[in-house]
Short mmCIF file of C-alpha atoms and ligand atoms in Angstrom, two decimals:
data_model
loop_
_atom_site.label_atom_id
_atom_site.label_comp_id
_atom_site.label_asym_id
_atom_site.label_seq_id
_atom_site.Cartn_x
_atom_site.Cartn_y
_atom_site.Cartn_z
CA MET K 293 -35.11 29.02 38.54
CA GLN K 294 -33.35 31.56 37.15
CA VAL K 295 -30.17 30.31 38.56
CA ARG K 296 -31.26 26.98 37.76
CA HIS K 297 -31.36 27.96 34.05
CA GLY K 298 -28.41 29.89 33.82
CA LEU K 299 -26.15 26.70 34.93
CA PHE K 300 -28.23 24.51 32.87
CA ALA K 301 -27.16 27.08 29.85
CA THR K 302 -23.42 27.09 31.31
CA LEU K 303 -23.00 23.35 31.33
CA MET K 304 -24.86 23.09 27.78
CA LEU K 305 -21.87 26.05 26.20
CA ALA K 306 -19.49 24.06 28.19
CA THR K 307 -20.39 21.11 27.02
CA LEU K 308 -20.66 22.13 23.40
CA ALA K 309 -17.04 24.10 23.74
CA GLY K 310 -15.66 20.80 24.61
CA THR K 311 -17.26 19.04 21.73
CA ALA K 312 -15.88 21.96 19.11
CA GLN K 313 -12.24 21.66 20.60
CA ALA K 314 -11.92 17.98 19.99
CA ALA K 315 -13.36 17.70 16.88
CA ASP K 316 -10.43 20.13 16.18
CA GLU K 317 -7.82 17.45 16.13
CA VAL K 318 -7.92 13.53 14.76
CA VAL K 319 -5.58 10.83 15.77
CA VAL K 320 -4.27 8.04 13.34
CA TYR K 321 -3.10 5.19 14.07
CA SER K 322 -0.18 4.59 10.83
CA SER K 323 1.96 1.54 10.16
CA ARG K 324 4.18 4.42 7.90
CA ILE K 325 6.86 5.99 9.64
CA ASP K 326 6.83 9.96 10.85
CA GLU K 327 9.03 10.72 7.82
CA LEU K 328 6.60 9.52 5.23
CA ILE K 329 3.18 11.62 6.87
CA LYS K 330 4.14 13.87 8.86
CA PRO K 331 4.68 16.62 5.91
CA VAL K 332 1.27 15.63 5.03
CA PHE K 333 -0.22 16.23 8.67
CA ASP K 334 1.89 19.53 8.87
CA ALA K 335 0.66 20.75 5.80
CA TYR K 336 -2.65 20.09 7.00
CA THR K 337 -2.77 21.87 10.01
CA ALA K 338 -1.44 24.83 8.39
CA LYS K 339 -4.08 24.76 6.42
CA THR K 340 -6.77 24.22 8.31
CA GLY K 341 -5.78 24.52 11.63
CA VAL K 342 -7.02 21.36 12.82
CA LYS K 343 -4.23 19.48 15.14
CA VAL K 344 -3.40 15.58 14.08
CA LYS K 345 -1.83 13.06 16.15
CA PHE K 346 -0.18 10.12 15.29
CA ILE K 347 1.50 6.54 16.68
CA THR K 348 3.21 4.55 14.41
CA ASP K 349 3.80 1.21 14.68
CA LYS K 350 3.79 -2.49 12.53
CA GLU K 351 0.35 -2.81 11.08
CA ALA K 352 -1.03 -6.00 13.01
CA PRO K 353 -0.08 -4.55 16.59
CA LEU K 354 -2.12 -1.59 15.53
CA MET K 355 -4.77 -3.10 14.01
CA ALA K 356 -5.10 -5.88 17.92
CA ARG K 357 -4.97 -2.08 19.29
CA ILE K 358 -7.78 -0.81 17.93
CA LYS K 359 -9.91 -3.97 17.99
CA ALA K 360 -8.64 -4.42 22.04
CA GLU K 361 -9.79 -0.56 22.68
CA GLY K 362 -13.28 -1.15 20.92
CA ALA K 363 -15.32 1.93 22.02
CA ASN K 364 -12.91 3.37 23.67
CA THR K 365 -10.11 3.80 21.29
CA PRO K 366 -8.91 7.11 20.45
CA ALA K 367 -8.18 6.22 17.26
CA ASP K 368 -10.39 7.88 14.22
CA LEU K 369 -7.98 6.47 11.20
CA LEU K 370 -6.14 3.48 10.22
CA LEU K 371 -3.18 4.44 7.63
CA THR K 372 -1.20 1.24 6.31
CA VAL K 373 0.37 0.06 3.72
CA ASP K 374 -1.39 -3.02 1.14
CA ALA K 375 -4.93 -3.67 0.32
CA GLY K 376 -4.55 -6.96 1.76
CA ASN K 377 -3.96 -5.42 5.52
CA LEU K 378 -6.99 -3.13 5.00
CA TRP K 379 -8.98 -5.58 3.79
CA GLN K 380 -7.60 -7.63 7.21
CA ALA K 381 -8.91 -4.82 9.30
CA GLU K 382 -12.11 -4.66 7.38
CA GLN K 383 -12.65 -8.31 8.43
CA MET K 384 -11.58 -7.70 11.91
CA GLY K 385 -14.42 -5.14 12.07
CA ILE K 386 -12.30 -2.45 13.25
CA LEU K 387 -13.25 -0.09 10.55
CA GLN K 388 -16.59 1.69 9.06
CA PRO K 389 -18.10 2.45 6.24
CA PHE K 390 -16.91 5.86 4.78
CA ASP K 391 -18.95 7.03 1.61
CA SER K 392 -18.11 10.48 0.13
CA PRO K 393 -18.55 11.87 -3.35
CA VAL K 394 -14.90 13.61 -2.45
CA LEU K 395 -13.48 10.13 -2.84
CA ASP K 396 -16.03 8.94 -5.55
CA ALA K 397 -14.51 11.81 -7.61
CA ASN K 398 -10.67 11.53 -6.15
CA ILE K 399 -9.87 7.69 -6.46
CA PRO K 400 -10.69 5.31 -8.91
CA PRO K 401 -12.86 2.35 -7.40
CA GLN K 402 -10.37 -0.51 -8.48
CA TYR K 403 -8.25 1.57 -5.57
CA ARG K 404 -11.04 1.45 -2.74
CA SER K 405 -12.77 -1.06 -1.00
CA SER K 406 -16.01 -2.26 -2.57
CA THR K 407 -18.19 -1.31 0.47
CA ASP K 408 -16.43 2.01 1.49
CA SER K 409 -14.05 0.95 4.38
CA TRP K 410 -10.90 2.08 3.07
CA THR K 411 -9.58 4.34 0.27
CA GLY K 412 -6.04 4.39 -1.53
CA LEU K 413 -3.82 7.17 -0.68
CA SER K 414 -0.76 6.10 -3.10
CA LEU K 415 -0.09 3.78 -5.66
CA ARG K 416 3.44 1.28 -5.92
CA ALA K 417 4.05 -1.45 -8.51
CA ARG K 418 5.39 -4.37 -7.76
CA THR K 419 7.19 -5.37 -10.72
CA ILE K 420 10.71 -7.06 -12.54
CA ALA K 421 13.56 -5.62 -11.67
CA TYR K 422 16.48 -6.30 -13.71
CA SER K 423 20.31 -6.58 -14.20
CA THR K 424 21.39 -4.05 -17.12
CA GLU K 425 24.58 -6.00 -17.08
CA ARG K 426 23.21 -9.48 -17.47
CA VAL K 427 19.32 -8.96 -19.07
CA LYS K 428 18.72 -6.85 -22.46
CA PRO K 429 14.77 -5.81 -21.72
CA GLU K 430 13.85 -7.61 -24.95
CA GLU K 431 13.98 -10.73 -22.81
CA LEU K 432 11.81 -10.05 -20.67
CA THR K 433 7.91 -10.05 -21.20
CA THR K 434 5.36 -11.34 -18.44
CA TYR K 435 5.31 -12.13 -14.74
CA GLU K 436 4.59 -16.01 -16.09
CA ALA K 437 7.64 -15.72 -18.09
CA LEU K 438 10.17 -15.65 -15.07
CA ALA K 439 8.96 -19.28 -14.59
CA ASP K 440 10.72 -20.40 -18.11
CA LYS K 441 14.01 -22.65 -18.05
CA ASN K 442 16.31 -19.67 -19.22
CA TRP K 443 15.72 -17.72 -15.87
CA GLU K 444 17.19 -20.94 -13.99
CA GLY K 445 19.17 -20.19 -11.47
CA ARG K 446 18.64 -16.50 -12.29
CA LEU K 447 15.38 -14.84 -10.16
CA CYS K 448 15.78 -13.54 -6.41
CA LEU K 449 12.40 -13.81 -4.67
CA ARG K 450 10.94 -12.28 -1.24
CA THR K 451 9.79 -14.13 1.18
CA SER K 452 6.37 -15.18 0.81
CA LYS K 453 5.44 -14.25 4.85
CA LYS K 454 5.31 -10.49 3.08
CA VAL K 455 1.97 -9.45 2.26
CA TYR K 456 3.21 -7.85 -1.00
CA ASN K 457 4.17 -11.17 -2.70
CA GLN K 458 0.38 -12.51 -0.87
CA SER K 459 -1.30 -10.15 -3.14
CA LEU K 460 0.54 -10.49 -6.00
CA THR K 461 -0.42 -13.96 -5.74
CA ALA K 462 -3.96 -13.60 -5.07
CA THR K 463 -3.97 -11.43 -8.14
CA LEU K 464 -2.34 -14.45 -10.27
CA ILE K 465 -4.81 -16.27 -9.25
CA GLU K 466 -7.87 -14.03 -9.90
CA THR K 467 -6.72 -13.84 -13.61
CA HIS K 468 -5.12 -17.74 -13.88
CA GLY K 469 -7.01 -20.02 -11.40
CA ALA K 470 -5.48 -22.07 -8.44
CA GLU K 471 -3.98 -24.76 -11.00
CA LYS K 472 -1.97 -22.45 -13.56
CA THR K 473 -0.70 -20.11 -10.77
CA GLU K 474 0.74 -22.70 -8.93
CA GLN K 475 2.33 -24.15 -12.26
CA ILE K 476 3.85 -20.47 -12.31
CA ILE K 477 4.74 -20.17 -8.96
CA LYS K 478 6.99 -23.62 -8.79
CA GLY K 479 8.11 -22.37 -11.99
CA TRP K 480 9.58 -19.27 -9.98
CA VAL K 481 11.06 -21.64 -7.22
CA SER K 482 12.75 -23.66 -9.57
CA ASN K 483 14.55 -20.57 -11.08
CA LEU K 484 15.29 -19.54 -7.61
CA ALA K 485 19.37 -18.41 -8.09
CA THR K 486 19.52 -18.30 -3.89
CA ASP K 487 17.36 -18.25 -0.97
CA VAL K 488 14.25 -15.90 -0.43
CA PHE K 489 15.34 -12.38 0.39
CA SER K 490 13.44 -10.66 3.92
CA ASP K 491 13.12 -7.49 2.26
CA ASP K 492 13.32 -5.61 -1.53
CA THR K 493 16.09 -3.77 -1.05
CA ALA K 494 18.23 -6.84 -0.10
CA LEU K 495 16.96 -8.38 -3.09
CA LEU K 496 18.37 -5.67 -5.38
CA GLN K 497 21.56 -5.44 -3.99
CA ALA K 498 21.63 -9.19 -4.45
CA ILE K 499 21.10 -8.48 -8.56
CA GLN K 500 23.56 -5.42 -8.44
CA ALA K 501 26.35 -8.13 -6.87
CA GLY K 502 25.44 -10.37 -9.36
CA GLN K 503 23.91 -13.09 -7.34
CA CYS K 504 21.15 -13.22 -9.56
CA ASP K 505 19.93 -11.45 -12.73
CA VAL K 506 16.31 -10.28 -11.97
CA GLY K 507 13.87 -10.12 -9.05
CA LEU K 508 10.33 -8.60 -8.09
CA VAL K 509 9.84 -5.63 -6.30
CA ASN K 510 7.81 -2.89 -4.96
CA THR K 511 8.76 0.46 -7.38
CA TYR K 512 9.85 2.82 -4.16
CA TYR K 513 13.02 0.36 -2.63
CA TYR K 514 14.06 0.69 -5.78
CA GLY K 515 13.80 4.47 -6.16
CA ARG K 516 15.48 4.74 -2.68
CA LEU K 517 17.88 2.65 -3.73
CA HIS K 518 18.72 4.53 -6.94
CA LYS K 519 18.67 7.53 -4.90
CA GLU K 520 21.52 6.46 -2.96
CA ASN K 521 23.81 5.06 -5.86
CA PRO K 522 22.57 6.99 -8.94
CA GLY K 523 25.37 3.93 -10.62
CA LEU K 524 23.13 1.51 -9.95
CA LYS K 525 23.30 -1.64 -12.61
CA VAL K 526 19.58 -2.46 -12.12
CA LYS K 527 16.80 -1.41 -13.44
CA LEU K 528 12.84 -1.87 -13.71
CA PHE K 529 11.35 -3.46 -16.41
CA TRP K 530 6.90 -2.92 -16.48
CA PRO K 531 5.65 -6.67 -17.52
CA ASN K 532 1.89 -7.88 -18.95
CA GLN K 533 1.93 -4.45 -21.34
CA ALA K 534 0.52 -6.60 -24.23
CA ASP K 535 -2.56 -7.82 -21.62
CA ARG K 536 -3.56 -7.05 -18.44
CA GLY K 537 -1.00 -4.67 -17.04
CA VAL K 538 1.92 -4.47 -13.72
CA HIS K 539 0.70 -5.39 -10.62
CA VAL K 540 -0.06 -2.23 -8.64
CA ASN K 541 -0.66 -1.99 -4.78
CA LEU K 542 -1.36 0.83 -2.63
CA SER K 543 -1.16 2.54 0.88
CA GLY K 544 -4.44 3.43 2.43
CA ILE K 545 -6.73 4.82 4.76
CA GLY K 546 -9.86 3.49 6.77
CA LEU K 547 -12.18 5.41 8.98
CA THR K 548 -11.94 3.35 12.62
CA LYS K 549 -15.41 2.38 13.88
CA TYR K 550 -15.58 4.07 17.20
CA ALA K 551 -13.86 6.64 15.73
CA PRO K 552 -14.32 9.76 18.56
CA HIS K 553 -14.22 12.31 15.91
CA PRO K 554 -15.32 11.18 12.77
CA ASP K 555 -16.57 14.00 11.13
CA ALA K 556 -12.71 15.79 11.24
CA ALA K 557 -11.41 12.33 10.05
CA LYS K 558 -13.54 12.44 6.75
CA LYS K 559 -12.26 15.86 6.34
CA LEU K 560 -8.76 14.84 6.41
CA VAL K 561 -9.26 12.00 4.37
CA GLU K 562 -11.01 13.76 2.05
CA TRP K 563 -8.27 16.05 1.58
CA MET K 564 -5.41 13.51 1.81
CA THR K 565 -6.80 12.62 -1.72
CA SER K 566 -6.78 15.58 -3.68
CA SER K 567 -5.04 17.78 -5.99
CA ASP K 568 -3.19 19.96 -2.50
CA ALA K 569 -2.25 16.56 -0.89
CA GLN K 570 -1.45 13.69 -3.24
CA GLY K 571 1.83 15.03 -5.03
CA LEU K 572 3.37 15.61 -1.80
CA PHE K 573 2.25 12.38 0.08
CA ALA K 574 3.13 10.01 -3.12
CA SER K 575 6.20 12.01 -4.01
CA LEU K 576 7.33 11.33 0.09
CA ASN K 577 7.80 7.40 -0.40
CA GLN K 578 8.48 7.89 -4.52
CA GLU K 579 5.05 6.57 -4.76
CA PHE K 580 1.89 7.34 -7.31
CA PRO K 581 -0.44 9.42 -6.41
CA ALA K 582 -3.95 7.74 -6.36
CA ASN K 583 -5.57 10.10 -7.60
CA PRO K 584 -5.36 9.81 -11.82
CA LYS K 585 -5.83 13.79 -12.13
CA VAL K 586 -2.08 14.30 -10.20
CA ALA K 587 1.11 13.55 -12.01
CA PRO K 588 3.58 11.67 -10.21
CA SER K 589 6.96 13.38 -9.15
CA GLU K 590 9.81 13.78 -11.44
CA GLU K 591 12.06 10.94 -10.40
CA VAL K 592 9.22 8.61 -9.89
CA ALA K 593 7.78 9.39 -13.89
CA ALA K 594 11.29 8.96 -15.06
CA TRP K 595 10.42 5.65 -14.40
CA GLY K 596 8.52 5.63 -18.27
CA ALA K 597 5.09 5.28 -18.45
CA PHE K 598 3.10 1.77 -18.12
CA LYS K 599 -0.16 0.01 -18.28
CA ALA K 600 -1.44 -1.29 -14.68
CA ASP K 601 -3.41 -4.08 -14.18
CA SER K 602 -7.48 -3.00 -13.50
CA ILE K 603 -8.09 -5.54 -11.14
CA PRO K 604 -9.75 -4.05 -8.45
CA VAL K 605 -6.91 -4.40 -5.62
CA GLU K 606 -9.64 -5.85 -3.10
CA VAL K 607 -8.59 -8.99 -4.43
CA ALA K 608 -5.27 -8.93 -2.79
CA GLY K 609 -7.50 -9.70 0.58
CA LYS K 610 -10.23 -11.72 -0.62
CA ARG K 611 -7.95 -14.53 -1.78
CA GLN K 612 -5.13 -13.87 1.19
CA ALA K 613 -5.55 -16.74 2.62
CA GLU K 614 -6.07 -19.20 -0.31
CA ALA K 615 -2.73 -17.24 -1.97
CA ILE K 616 -0.98 -18.30 1.30
CA LYS K 617 -1.68 -22.07 0.95
CA LEU K 618 -0.99 -21.89 -2.33
CA MET K 619 2.67 -20.16 -2.21
CA ASP K 620 3.72 -22.78 0.84
CA ARG K 621 2.07 -26.11 -1.62
CA ALA K 622 4.66 -24.28 -4.89
CA GLY K 623 7.62 -24.55 -2.16
CA TRP K 624 7.80 -20.85 -1.81
CA ASN K 625 9.35 -19.60 1.56
FE1 LIG G 912 7.47 -1.37 1.83
#
């Protein structure tokens, strides 16, 4: 009997030790490239000793992989951009609710899932970029006004296949209803200077090159290009300051349904929303911290303060299918 007890005790200890060891790591599937996340994870490991392993890929294959892996997934967390994508992940059933007083304190509710399935980590505005050579900022007012006749042949847009434009359109539908939104988007399409672009950087370069005078971009693409070329003759304009504010979207993170290390993963997410991590995480991609107590970096602050739309970004997901159909009807390629 003594031997048996001894063996049992040894097995128990081994099991506990195994559990403790496994809990000292967190596995992240990330659609953000290494250089935008590794410094943050390295800082966490340096502070806590917890290892953060991550793989990077586009969001669609990562989400499909988590779904296919099911209960055997090694992934604890899905890190991606755009509320439209996070909402899709939630719809696929690959996330689990994560209620936390720390998140409640750090991140405003409009930047989180109403079911606690994901939280925003950093913010980006999708705003108007304009040529400082051919446009006076006084000529600009709202997203809606880019449908006016005076912008005919002067507007550049990225493809409607990109989730960023789908999310913007989804919030327009929420604000104005489908009929008015379709009119606005038809106006944009009829004002196009050229075919739609496959990315925001190419669009900004087209404004610089004189192919068009105004366009819609995410702020960090402007930040990157401006850093490379400080003489850029393109600036950002904050529209709709007299009404609802600028369209804001986010990068965010969700706990997977079958996370093998849920407690360690939750602690990492809570830390990522803290003052300790927010400045670093947001500045790596020239974004705004999602935690309003943390100031943006100097280069981001230099773009000027603005009023952001307070609409819950979850709307981007809820109305995504409707937005895609509407953009198609309006002829936005
Ligand atoms: Fe992007």
